[in-house]
mmCIF file of C-alpha atoms and ligand atoms in Angstrom:
data_model
loop_
_atom_site.group_PDB
_atom_site.id
_atom_site.type_symbol
_atom_site.label_atom_id
_atom_site.label_comp_id
_atom_site.label_asym_id
_atom_site.label_seq_id
_atom_site.Cartn_x
_atom_site.Cartn_y
_atom_site.Cartn_z
ATOM 1 C CA MET A 24 -19.089 30.403 6.038
ATOM 2 C CA THR A 25 -22.180 28.736 7.385
ATOM 3 C CA GLU A 26 -24.341 29.146 4.275
ATOM 4 C CA ASN A 27 -25.526 25.985 2.575
ATOM 5 C CA ILE A 28 -24.384 23.886 5.503
ATOM 6 C CA LYS A 29 -27.047 21.286 6.151
ATOM 7 C CA ILE A 30 -27.626 19.810 9.579
ATOM 8 C CA LEU A 31 -30.028 16.998 10.388
ATOM 9 C CA ILE A 32 -31.208 16.198 13.925
ATOM 10 C CA ILE A 33 -32.535 12.682 14.499
ATOM 11 C CA ASP A 34 -34.181 12.456 17.932
ATOM 12 C CA ASP A 35 -37.500 11.054 19.117
ATOM 13 C CA ASP A 36 -37.721 13.772 21.784
ATOM 14 C CA GLU A 37 -39.547 16.740 20.283
ATOM 15 C CA SER A 38 -38.346 19.236 22.896
ATOM 16 C CA MET A 39 -34.735 18.228 22.199
ATOM 17 C CA ARG A 40 -35.214 18.694 18.437
ATOM 18 C CA ASP A 41 -36.778 22.125 19.031
ATOM 19 C CA ALA A 42 -34.002 23.186 21.397
ATOM 20 C CA CYS A 43 -31.364 22.299 18.795
ATOM 21 C CA VAL A 44 -33.252 24.085 16.002
ATOM 22 C CA GLN A 45 -33.490 27.197 18.193
ATOM 23 C CA THR A 46 -29.799 27.098 19.034
ATOM 24 C CA TYR A 47 -28.992 26.994 15.337
ATOM 25 C CA ALA A 48 -31.471 29.780 14.484
ATOM 26 C CA LYS A 49 -28.784 32.479 14.726
ATOM 27 C CA ASN A 50 -26.552 30.704 12.219
ATOM 28 C CA SER A 51 -27.553 30.388 8.626
ATOM 29 C CA TYR A 52 -27.433 26.582 8.639
ATOM 30 C CA VAL A 53 -30.171 24.733 6.826
ATOM 31 C CA VAL A 54 -31.612 22.597 9.626
ATOM 32 C CA ASP A 55 -33.927 19.613 9.262
ATOM 33 C CA VAL A 56 -35.300 17.158 11.813
ATOM 34 C CA ALA A 57 -36.445 13.540 11.976
ATOM 35 C CA SER A 58 -38.203 11.786 14.862
ATOM 36 C CA ASP A 59 -36.911 8.277 14.153
ATOM 37 C CA GLY A 60 -34.047 6.437 12.479
ATOM 38 C CA VAL A 61 -35.911 5.326 9.358
ATOM 39 C CA THR A 62 -37.142 8.844 8.548
ATOM 40 C CA GLY A 63 -33.692 10.189 9.390
ATOM 41 C CA LEU A 64 -31.923 7.821 6.986
ATOM 42 C CA GLN A 65 -34.396 8.669 4.243
ATOM 43 C CA LYS A 66 -33.689 12.379 4.777
ATOM 44 C CA ILE A 67 -29.935 11.718 4.660
ATOM 45 C CA GLU A 68 -30.335 10.151 1.209
ATOM 46 C CA ASP A 69 -32.520 13.087 0.086
ATOM 47 C CA ILE A 70 -30.791 16.168 1.494
ATOM 48 C CA LYS A 71 -27.191 14.920 1.884
ATOM 49 C CA PRO A 72 -26.451 16.757 5.155
ATOM 50 C CA ASP A 73 -22.978 17.830 6.279
ATOM 51 C CA LEU A 74 -23.621 17.027 9.937
ATOM 52 C CA VAL A 75 -26.073 14.659 11.611
ATOM 53 C CA LEU A 76 -26.903 14.689 15.324
ATOM 54 C CA VAL A 77 -28.190 11.263 16.342
ATOM 55 C CA ASP A 78 -29.923 10.318 19.579
ATOM 56 C CA LEU A 79 -28.617 6.938 20.724
ATOM 57 C CA LYS A 80 -31.802 5.797 22.445
ATOM 58 C CA MET A 81 -34.752 5.848 20.093
ATOM 59 C CA PRO A 82 -37.667 3.487 19.534
ATOM 60 C CA GLY A 83 -37.394 1.477 16.301
ATOM 61 C CA ILE A 84 -33.943 1.375 14.778
ATOM 62 C CA SER A 85 -31.255 2.341 17.279
ATOM 63 C CA GLY A 86 -28.881 5.282 17.092
ATOM 64 C CA MET A 87 -25.939 2.872 16.711
ATOM 65 C CA ALA A 88 -27.569 1.234 13.682
ATOM 66 C CA VAL A 89 -28.273 4.679 12.222
ATOM 67 C CA LEU A 90 -24.586 5.596 12.653
ATOM 68 C CA GLU A 91 -23.471 2.470 10.806
ATOM 69 C CA GLU A 92 -25.877 3.165 7.976
ATOM 70 C CA ILE A 93 -24.730 6.804 7.661
ATOM 71 C CA LYS A 94 -21.140 5.618 7.353
ATOM 72 C CA ARG A 95 -22.205 3.289 4.555
ATOM 73 C CA ILE A 96 -24.223 5.974 2.725
ATOM 74 C CA ASP A 97 -21.485 8.619 2.859
ATOM 75 C CA PRO A 98 -18.395 8.298 5.087
ATOM 76 C CA GLU A 99 -17.719 12.023 4.748
ATOM 77 C CA ILE A 100 -20.888 12.953 6.682
ATOM 78 C CA VAL A 101 -19.835 13.908 10.190
ATOM 79 C CA THR A 102 -21.947 12.598 13.060
ATOM 80 C CA VAL A 103 -22.373 13.614 16.690
ATOM 81 C CA VAL A 104 -24.200 11.357 19.118
ATOM 82 C CA ILE A 105 -26.680 12.669 21.666
ATOM 83 C CA THR A 106 -26.815 10.454 24.694
ATOM 84 C CA GLY A 107 -28.875 10.650 27.817
ATOM 85 C CA TYR A 108 -27.013 7.837 29.454
ATOM 86 C CA ALA A 109 -23.459 8.787 28.705
ATOM 87 C CA THR A 110 -21.716 5.788 29.999
ATOM 88 C CA ILE A 111 -18.183 5.657 28.703
ATOM 89 C CA ASP A 112 -19.043 2.361 27.013
ATOM 90 C CA SER A 113 -21.802 3.732 24.805
ATOM 91 C CA ALA A 114 -19.733 6.811 23.915
ATOM 92 C CA ILE A 115 -16.724 4.670 22.943
ATOM 93 C CA GLU A 116 -18.958 2.296 21.020
ATOM 94 C CA SER A 117 -20.484 5.180 19.041
ATOM 95 C CA ILE A 118 -17.058 6.635 18.238
ATOM 96 C CA LYS A 119 -15.966 3.188 17.051
ATOM 97 C CA LYS A 120 -19.002 3.190 14.760
ATOM 98 C CA GLY A 121 -17.711 6.403 13.225
ATOM 99 C CA ALA A 122 -19.217 9.214 15.342
ATOM 100 C CA TYR A 123 -16.993 12.274 15.648
ATOM 101 C CA ASP A 124 -17.981 13.093 19.247
ATOM 102 C CA PHE A 125 -20.883 12.874 21.714
ATOM 103 C CA LEU A 126 -23.064 15.295 23.678
ATOM 104 C CA THR A 127 -24.530 14.305 27.035
ATOM 105 C CA LYS A 128 -28.082 15.402 27.815
ATOM 106 C CA PRO A 129 -28.748 17.970 29.128
ATOM 107 C CA PHE A 130 -26.347 20.190 27.222
ATOM 108 C CA THR A 131 -26.208 23.957 26.864
ATOM 109 C CA PRO A 132 -26.639 25.875 23.575
ATOM 110 C CA GLY A 133 -22.982 26.897 23.927
ATOM 111 C CA GLU A 134 -21.878 23.248 24.094
ATOM 112 C CA LEU A 135 -23.954 22.409 21.031
ATOM 113 C CA ARG A 136 -22.526 25.359 19.084
ATOM 114 C CA LEU A 137 -18.955 24.442 20.009
ATOM 115 C CA ILE A 138 -19.266 20.792 19.097
ATOM 116 C CA THR A 139 -21.019 21.748 15.838
ATOM 117 C CA LYS A 140 -18.217 24.123 14.907
ATOM 118 C CA ARG A 141 -15.569 21.487 15.597
ATOM 119 C CA ALA A 142 -17.484 18.741 13.798
ATOM 120 C CA LEU A 143 -17.917 20.911 10.701
ATOM 121 C CA GLU A 144 -14.216 21.791 10.746
ATOM 122 C CA LYS A 145 -13.443 18.092 10.934
ATOM 123 C CA ARG A 146 -15.678 17.473 7.906
ATOM 124 C CA ARG A 147 -13.969 20.251 5.967
ATOM 125 C CA LEU A 148 -10.553 18.748 6.696
ATOM 126 C CA THR A 149 -11.697 15.225 5.818
ATOM 127 C CA ILE A 150 -13.093 16.387 2.478
ATOM 128 C CA GLU A 151 -9.936 18.370 1.743
ATOM 129 C CA SER A 152 -7.606 15.495 2.590
ATOM 130 C CA ASN A 153 -9.692 13.034 0.543
ATOM 131 C CA ARG A 154 -9.553 15.441 -2.388
ATOM 132 C CA LEU A 155 -5.779 15.800 -2.090
ATOM 133 C CA ARG A 156 -5.336 12.038 -1.803
ATOM 134 C CA LYS A 157 -7.375 11.482 -4.971
ATOM 135 C CA GLU A 158 -5.430 14.192 -6.774
ATOM 136 C CA LYS A 159 -2.102 12.672 -5.706
ATOM 137 C CA GLU A 160 -3.265 9.246 -6.859
ATOM 138 C CA LYS A 161 -4.305 10.682 -10.253
ATOM 139 C CA MET A 162 -0.937 12.410 -10.652
ATOM 140 C CA ARG A 163 0.852 9.189 -9.764
ATOM 141 C CA GLU A 164 -1.168 7.241 -12.318
ATOM 142 C CA ARG A 165 -0.555 9.882 -14.971
ATOM 143 C CA PHE A 166 3.173 9.821 -14.244
ATOM 144 C CA ILE A 167 3.341 6.027 -14.413
ATOM 145 C CA SER A 168 1.508 6.002 -17.697
ATOM 146 C CA MET A 169 3.744 8.795 -19.041
ATOM 147 C CA VAL A 170 6.890 6.881 -18.089
ATOM 148 C CA SER A 171 5.693 3.640 -19.555
ATOM 149 C CA HIS A 172 4.355 5.076 -22.797
ATOM 150 C CA GLN A 173 6.531 8.054 -23.574
ATOM 151 C CA LEU A 174 9.812 6.588 -22.342
ATOM 152 C CA ARG A 175 9.594 2.840 -22.444
ATOM 153 C CA THR A 176 7.787 2.354 -25.757
ATOM 154 C CA PRO A 177 10.276 4.350 -27.898
ATOM 155 C CA LEU A 178 13.207 2.649 -26.164
ATOM 156 C CA VAL A 179 11.800 -0.778 -26.923
ATOM 157 C CA ALA A 180 11.438 0.274 -30.564
ATOM 158 C CA VAL A 181 15.087 1.414 -30.674
ATOM 159 C CA GLN A 182 16.145 -1.853 -29.016
ATOM 160 C CA GLN A 183 14.369 -3.788 -31.758
ATOM 161 C CA TYR A 184 16.109 -1.756 -34.494
ATOM 162 C CA PHE A 185 19.455 -2.593 -32.903
ATOM 163 C CA GLU A 186 18.570 -6.258 -33.014
ATOM 164 C CA VAL A 187 17.645 -6.022 -36.681
ATOM 165 C CA ILE A 188 20.881 -4.185 -37.570
ATOM 166 C CA LEU A 189 23.102 -6.453 -35.436
ATOM 167 C CA GLY A 190 21.380 -9.480 -36.942
ATOM 168 C CA GLY A 191 22.631 -8.287 -40.350
ATOM 169 C CA MET A 192 19.106 -7.880 -41.694
ATOM 170 C CA ALA A 193 19.715 -4.260 -42.717
ATOM 171 C CA GLY A 194 22.935 -4.892 -44.569
ATOM 172 C CA GLU A 195 26.455 -5.754 -43.640
ATOM 173 C CA VAL A 196 27.909 -4.362 -40.390
ATOM 174 C CA THR A 197 31.652 -3.803 -39.985
ATOM 175 C CA ASP A 198 33.403 -5.019 -36.842
ATOM 176 C CA GLU A 199 33.910 -1.459 -35.673
ATOM 177 C CA GLN A 200 30.251 -0.610 -36.198
ATOM 178 C CA ARG A 201 29.197 -3.828 -34.485
ATOM 179 C CA GLU A 202 31.187 -2.992 -31.390
ATOM 180 C CA MET A 203 29.635 0.476 -31.147
ATOM 181 C CA LEU A 204 26.146 -0.843 -31.800
ATOM 182 C CA GLU A 205 26.553 -3.571 -29.211
ATOM 183 C CA ARG A 206 27.673 -1.070 -26.605
ATOM 184 C CA SER A 207 24.730 1.200 -27.427
ATOM 185 C CA LYS A 208 22.345 -1.737 -27.203
ATOM 186 C CA ILE A 209 23.642 -2.603 -23.718
ATOM 187 C CA ARG A 210 22.944 0.991 -22.626
ATOM 188 C CA ILE A 211 19.414 0.828 -24.029
ATOM 189 C CA ASP A 212 18.834 -2.557 -22.344
ATOM 190 C CA GLN A 213 19.945 -1.072 -19.013
ATOM 191 C CA LEU A 214 17.600 1.885 -19.431
ATOM 192 C CA ILE A 215 14.665 -0.409 -20.210
ATOM 193 C CA TYR A 216 15.564 -2.525 -17.186
ATOM 194 C CA LEU A 217 15.683 0.559 -14.982
ATOM 195 C CA ILE A 218 12.291 1.776 -16.216
ATOM 196 C CA LYS A 219 10.786 -1.674 -15.629
ATOM 197 C CA ASP A 220 12.083 -1.728 -12.035
ATOM 198 C CA TRP A 221 11.012 1.838 -11.403
ATOM 199 C CA LEU A 222 7.524 1.125 -12.775
ATOM 200 C CA ASN A 223 7.284 -1.912 -10.513
ATOM 201 C CA LEU A 224 8.267 0.212 -7.550
ATOM 202 C CA SER A 225 5.692 2.913 -8.256
ATOM 203 C CA LYS A 226 2.918 0.403 -8.805
ATOM 204 C CA ILE A 227 3.271 -1.044 -5.312
ATOM 205 C CA ASP A 228 0.314 0.405 -3.512
ATOM 206 C CA ALA A 229 0.164 -0.558 0.164
ATOM 207 C CA ASN A 230 -3.610 -0.028 0.327
ATOM 208 C CA MET A 231 -4.195 -2.319 -2.634
ATOM 209 C CA ILE A 232 -1.951 -5.007 -1.121
ATOM 210 C CA VAL A 233 -3.817 -4.937 2.180
ATOM 211 C CA LYS A 234 -7.122 -5.338 0.289
ATOM 212 C CA LYS A 235 -5.828 -8.400 -1.586
ATOM 213 C CA LEU A 236 -4.499 -10.412 1.375
ATOM 214 C CA ALA A 237 -5.120 -14.152 0.977
ATOM 215 C CA SER A 238 -3.845 -17.414 2.402
ATOM 216 C CA ILE A 239 -0.589 -18.347 0.653
ATOM 217 C CA ASN A 240 1.598 -21.424 0.537
ATOM 218 C CA ILE A 241 5.295 -20.530 0.720
ATOM 219 C CA THR A 242 6.444 -23.757 -0.989
ATOM 220 C CA SER A 243 4.308 -23.059 -4.044
ATOM 221 C CA ILE A 244 5.684 -19.495 -4.326
ATOM 222 C CA PHE A 245 9.295 -20.737 -4.291
ATOM 223 C CA THR A 246 8.538 -23.623 -6.636
ATOM 224 C CA ASN A 247 7.368 -21.058 -9.217
ATOM 225 C CA ILE A 248 10.408 -18.857 -8.582
ATOM 226 C CA PHE A 249 12.886 -21.746 -8.856
ATOM 227 C CA ASN A 250 11.302 -22.798 -12.147
ATOM 228 C CA LEU A 251 11.754 -19.274 -13.479
ATOM 229 C CA MET A 252 15.349 -18.927 -12.254
ATOM 230 C CA GLN A 253 16.620 -22.420 -13.064
ATOM 231 C CA THR A 254 18.302 -21.440 -16.353
ATOM 232 C CA ILE A 255 20.088 -18.396 -14.908
ATOM 233 C CA ALA A 256 21.215 -20.441 -11.890
ATOM 234 C CA LYS A 257 22.570 -23.186 -14.178
ATOM 235 C CA GLU A 258 24.569 -20.644 -16.174
ATOM 236 C CA LYS A 259 26.382 -19.726 -12.935
ATOM 237 C CA ASN A 260 26.508 -23.307 -11.704
ATOM 238 C CA ILE A 261 24.472 -22.370 -8.641
ATOM 239 C CA THR A 262 22.359 -25.008 -6.903
ATOM 240 C CA LEU A 263 18.909 -23.907 -5.730
ATOM 241 C CA LYS A 264 17.653 -25.704 -2.601
ATOM 242 C CA MET A 265 14.440 -25.506 -0.627
ATOM 243 C CA ASP A 266 14.187 -26.523 3.024
ATOM 244 C CA ILE A 267 10.531 -25.970 3.935
ATOM 245 C CA PRO A 268 8.542 -28.375 6.160
ATOM 246 C CA GLU A 269 5.518 -29.864 4.420
ATOM 247 C CA ASP A 270 3.167 -28.858 7.230
ATOM 248 C CA LEU A 271 4.333 -25.218 7.364
ATOM 249 C CA PRO A 272 1.257 -23.038 8.022
ATOM 250 C CA GLU A 273 0.198 -20.751 5.185
ATOM 251 C CA ILE A 274 0.884 -17.032 5.434
ATOM 252 C CA SER A 275 -1.343 -14.029 4.903
ATOM 253 C CA GLY A 276 -0.190 -12.054 1.881
ATOM 254 C CA ASP A 277 -0.730 -10.780 -1.621
ATOM 255 C CA LYS A 278 0.560 -13.506 -3.938
ATOM 256 C CA GLY A 279 1.606 -11.308 -6.858
ATOM 257 C CA THR A 280 3.721 -8.816 -4.932
ATOM 258 C CA LEU A 281 5.200 -11.395 -2.516
ATOM 259 C CA GLU A 282 6.273 -13.518 -5.454
ATOM 260 C CA GLN A 283 7.953 -10.470 -6.935
ATOM 261 C CA ALA A 284 9.757 -9.657 -3.645
ATOM 262 C CA PHE A 285 11.035 -13.212 -3.183
ATOM 263 C CA LEU A 286 12.009 -13.377 -6.861
ATOM 264 C CA ASN A 287 14.162 -10.257 -6.367
ATOM 265 C CA LEU A 288 15.872 -11.863 -3.346
ATOM 266 C CA VAL A 289 16.540 -15.131 -5.201
ATOM 267 C CA ASP A 290 17.704 -13.206 -8.278
ATOM 268 C CA ASN A 291 20.197 -11.247 -6.112
ATOM 269 C CA GLY A 292 21.360 -14.450 -4.413
ATOM 270 C CA ILE A 293 22.208 -15.839 -7.859
ATOM 271 C CA ARG A 294 23.642 -12.647 -9.375
ATOM 272 C CA TYR A 295 25.849 -11.987 -6.353
ATOM 273 C CA GLY A 296 26.581 -15.689 -5.905
ATOM 274 C CA LYS A 297 29.842 -17.377 -6.828
ATOM 275 C CA ASP A 298 30.283 -19.866 -9.618
ATOM 276 C CA GLY A 299 29.510 -23.314 -8.198
ATOM 277 C CA GLY A 300 27.777 -21.836 -5.145
ATOM 278 C CA LYS A 301 24.372 -22.527 -3.639
ATOM 279 C CA LEU A 302 21.222 -20.696 -2.634
ATOM 280 C CA ILE A 303 19.006 -22.111 0.095
ATOM 281 C CA VAL A 304 15.468 -21.040 0.935
ATOM 282 C CA SER A 305 14.300 -22.181 4.343
ATOM 283 C CA ALA A 306 11.132 -21.449 6.281
ATOM 284 C CA LYS A 307 9.837 -22.242 9.747
ATOM 285 C CA GLU A 308 7.265 -21.205 12.309
ATOM 286 C CA LYS A 309 8.671 -18.864 14.950
ATOM 287 C CA ASN A 310 6.763 -17.246 17.837
ATOM 288 C CA GLY A 311 3.499 -17.452 15.923
ATOM 289 C CA TYR A 312 5.020 -15.956 12.752
ATOM 290 C CA ILE A 313 6.530 -17.547 9.651
ATOM 291 C CA GLU A 314 10.204 -16.898 9.130
ATOM 292 C CA VAL A 315 11.542 -17.218 5.578
ATOM 293 C CA SER A 316 15.293 -17.048 4.900
ATOM 294 C CA ILE A 317 17.099 -16.780 1.582
ATOM 295 C CA SER A 318 20.795 -17.610 2.012
ATOM 296 C CA ASP A 319 23.616 -17.550 -0.490
ATOM 297 C CA ASN A 320 27.326 -18.195 -0.173
ATOM 298 C CA GLY A 321 28.244 -15.459 -2.607
ATOM 299 C CA ILE A 322 30.297 -12.275 -2.508
ATOM 300 C CA GLY A 323 28.550 -10.846 0.586
ATOM 301 C CA ILE A 324 28.152 -7.202 1.601
ATOM 302 C CA PRO A 325 30.616 -5.166 3.685
ATOM 303 C CA GLU A 326 29.226 -4.318 7.132
ATOM 304 C CA ASP A 327 29.415 -0.549 6.624
ATOM 305 C CA LYS A 328 27.303 -0.826 3.455
ATOM 306 C CA LEU A 329 24.521 -2.925 5.011
ATOM 307 C CA PRO A 330 22.453 0.024 6.353
ATOM 308 C CA PHE A 331 22.031 1.421 2.823
ATOM 309 C CA ILE A 332 21.148 -1.567 0.673
ATOM 310 C CA PHE A 333 17.357 -1.089 0.943
ATOM 311 C CA GLU A 334 17.592 2.496 -0.313
ATOM 312 C CA GLN A 335 16.463 3.331 -3.836
ATOM 313 C CA PHE A 336 19.256 3.223 -6.469
ATOM 314 C CA TYR A 337 21.894 2.101 -3.931
ATOM 315 C CA GLN A 338 24.521 -0.286 -5.269
ATOM 316 C CA VAL A 339 27.578 -1.516 -3.360
ATOM 317 C CA GLU A 340 29.471 -1.827 -6.657
ATOM 318 C CA PRO A 341 27.695 -0.299 -9.677
ATOM 319 C CA LYS A 342 27.103 -3.066 -12.220
ATOM 320 C CA SER A 343 25.748 -2.975 -15.729
ATOM 321 C CA ASP A 344 22.948 -5.474 -15.045
ATOM 322 C CA SER A 345 21.644 -3.824 -11.892
ATOM 323 C CA THR A 346 19.627 -0.758 -10.993
ATOM 324 C CA GLY A 347 19.782 -0.562 -7.206
ATOM 325 C CA LEU A 348 15.990 -0.782 -7.057
ATOM 326 C CA GLY A 349 15.428 -4.492 -6.361
ATOM 327 C CA LEU A 350 15.747 -4.354 -2.577
ATOM 328 C CA SER A 351 13.753 -1.128 -2.227
ATOM 329 C CA ILE A 352 10.924 -2.920 -4.076
ATOM 330 C CA VAL A 353 11.298 -5.819 -1.615
ATOM 331 C CA LYS A 354 11.245 -3.458 1.374
ATOM 332 C CA ARG A 355 8.158 -1.629 0.160
ATOM 333 C CA ILE A 356 6.298 -4.891 -0.418
ATOM 334 C CA MET A 357 7.271 -6.196 3.033
ATOM 335 C CA ASP A 358 6.223 -2.918 4.692
ATOM 336 C CA ALA A 359 2.832 -3.190 3.021
ATOM 337 C CA HIS A 360 2.535 -6.681 4.551
ATOM 338 C CA SER A 361 3.655 -5.373 7.988
ATOM 339 C CA ALA A 362 6.493 -7.874 7.628
ATOM 340 C CA THR A 363 10.038 -7.258 8.805
ATOM 341 C CA ILE A 364 13.130 -7.936 6.718
ATOM 342 C CA LYS A 365 16.661 -8.318 8.081
ATOM 343 C CA VAL A 366 19.986 -9.078 6.508
ATOM 344 C CA THR A 367 23.185 -10.595 7.799
ATOM 345 C CA SER A 368 26.200 -10.785 5.537
ATOM 346 C CA LYS A 369 29.934 -11.374 5.486
ATOM 347 C CA PRO A 370 32.149 -10.432 2.550
ATOM 348 C CA GLU A 371 33.286 -13.503 0.631
ATOM 349 C CA ARG A 372 31.082 -15.740 2.825
ATOM 350 C CA GLY A 373 27.575 -14.843 1.704
ATOM 351 C CA SER A 374 24.328 -13.158 2.731
ATOM 352 C CA THR A 375 21.080 -14.171 4.396
ATOM 353 C CA PHE A 376 17.879 -12.177 4.015
ATOM 354 C CA THR A 377 15.249 -13.079 6.635
ATOM 355 C CA VAL A 378 11.599 -12.096 6.423
ATOM 356 C CA LEU A 379 9.036 -12.455 9.205
ATOM 357 C CA LEU A 380 5.496 -12.821 7.867
ATOM 358 C CA THR A 381 2.085 -13.127 9.500
ATOM 359 C CA LYS A 382 0.315 -16.493 9.539
ATOM 360 C CA SER A 383 -2.930 -16.735 7.622
ATOM 361 C CA GLU A 384 -6.098 -16.308 9.763
ATOM 362 C CA GLU A 385 -7.132 -19.835 8.776
ATOM 363 C CA GLU A 386 -3.992 -21.171 10.479
ATOM 364 C CA LYS A 387 -4.492 -19.380 13.800
HETATM 365 P P1 LIG B 414 20.645 -4.227 -7.712
HETATM 366 O O1 LIG B 414 20.924 -5.655 -7.450
HETATM 367 O O2 LIG B 414 19.789 -4.005 -8.918
HETATM 368 O O3 LIG B 414 21.863 -3.359 -7.691
HETATM 369 P P2 LIG B 414 19.255 -4.229 -5.188
HETATM 370 O O4 LIG B 414 18.440 -3.142 -4.575
HETATM 371 O O5 LIG B 414 18.613 -5.544 -5.404
HETATM 372 O O6 LIG B 414 19.788 -3.631 -6.538
HETATM 373 O O7 LIG B 414 20.519 -4.426 -4.279
HETATM 374 C C1 LIG B 414 21.271 -3.313 -3.808
HETATM 375 C C2 LIG B 414 22.730 -3.689 -3.622
HETATM 376 O O8 LIG B 414 22.842 -4.608 -2.522
HETATM 377 C C3 LIG B 414 23.312 -4.427 -4.807
HETATM 378 O O9 LIG B 414 23.833 -3.508 -5.738
HETATM 379 C C4 LIG B 414 24.374 -5.286 -4.180
HETATM 380 O O10 LIG B 414 25.556 -4.560 -4.041
HETATM 381 C C5 LIG B 414 23.845 -5.578 -2.790
HETATM 382 N N1 LIG B 414 23.213 -6.926 -2.696
HETATM 383 C C6 LIG B 414 21.899 -7.223 -2.738
HETATM 384 N N2 LIG B 414 21.691 -8.548 -2.562
HETATM 385 C C7 LIG B 414 22.909 -9.102 -2.403
HETATM 386 C C8 LIG B 414 23.378 -10.433 -2.171
HETATM 387 N N3 LIG B 414 22.540 -11.466 -2.072
HETATM 388 N N4 LIG B 414 24.707 -10.620 -2.058
HETATM 389 C C9 LIG B 414 25.567 -9.577 -2.133
HETATM 390 N N5 LIG B 414 25.201 -8.310 -2.346
HETATM 391 C C10 LIG B 414 23.887 -8.062 -2.478
#
């Protein structure tokens, strides 16, 4: 289908413009021309072409500048550069600026037709994949909102009723009833916990994380986490310790998600720790990266189970207060930061999770 396909040729050379128009005459493309960059850009805004051929060497604004502007106006417009001085450098430069391909003058009508066909196919595929990506994103959002509203909200309501009944506010409860109600409440609590973790996991969007990268101080992240976890650690008699040099360079990351990942690691270190044990967070600069380790001297993980612990829903020993999602959340967050995470562990001796993060640009 070539109907309604709009092509714009921006070239200061009249004979070149005419030659292109003639080549396209057999197809039913709607073809327009412009003799300079400014007129060309104006026409792009007006007619919204599918394909633009741009001469690199023009008086006034250059072909490269026109390419940049086209990308800003509509990144789905496909561009082909016409160059009379096809040095590899200018061709590479134009492709870096977003051009799909380049044509070297003089070119034959056959070459123009072929490159046009391929460029239009590329545009069709780009539009299709953008549409599918948007659709997938919408479905994901709809699913998240369905899970949180249709599943979580009623469960929270049921949980509150249990609290009212168990608190004796709805009349007396026999011991037998209390036991059953308490067991049911634990099940509901677990389900709510699972939904919360699952929602966290589905909300981690790598693209969003990359957009929010900022310079972050590791000490301040762990100070917040230790404050949050102090009570739980005390209940298990676990000492929390930080061994981070004061002059440690900042890292590049998204504060919210990194805090969540490190919180999960500290939370595990406490939950799988032994009464009277300790958890140590240390950090140092290593080969231009920042290495952060979270070590506990808890129950440890058997060697044959280690390859699976970052998988969704995996638990070495199923426990009522765990979902098997914590480490997959950590892994996803680290992947989005292009950070690596490793674990070493020995049963009955403890585990160490080590993360290698990128230094902030300001520190380089
Ligand atoms: P959860 O803790 O909710 O089960 P995670 O994904 O955080 O889920 O962890 C997966 C499994 O890895 C846990 O069930 C546990 O068996 C093991 N694990 C994680 N961290 C530790 C740790 N610090 N010490 C011992 N085992 C751990």
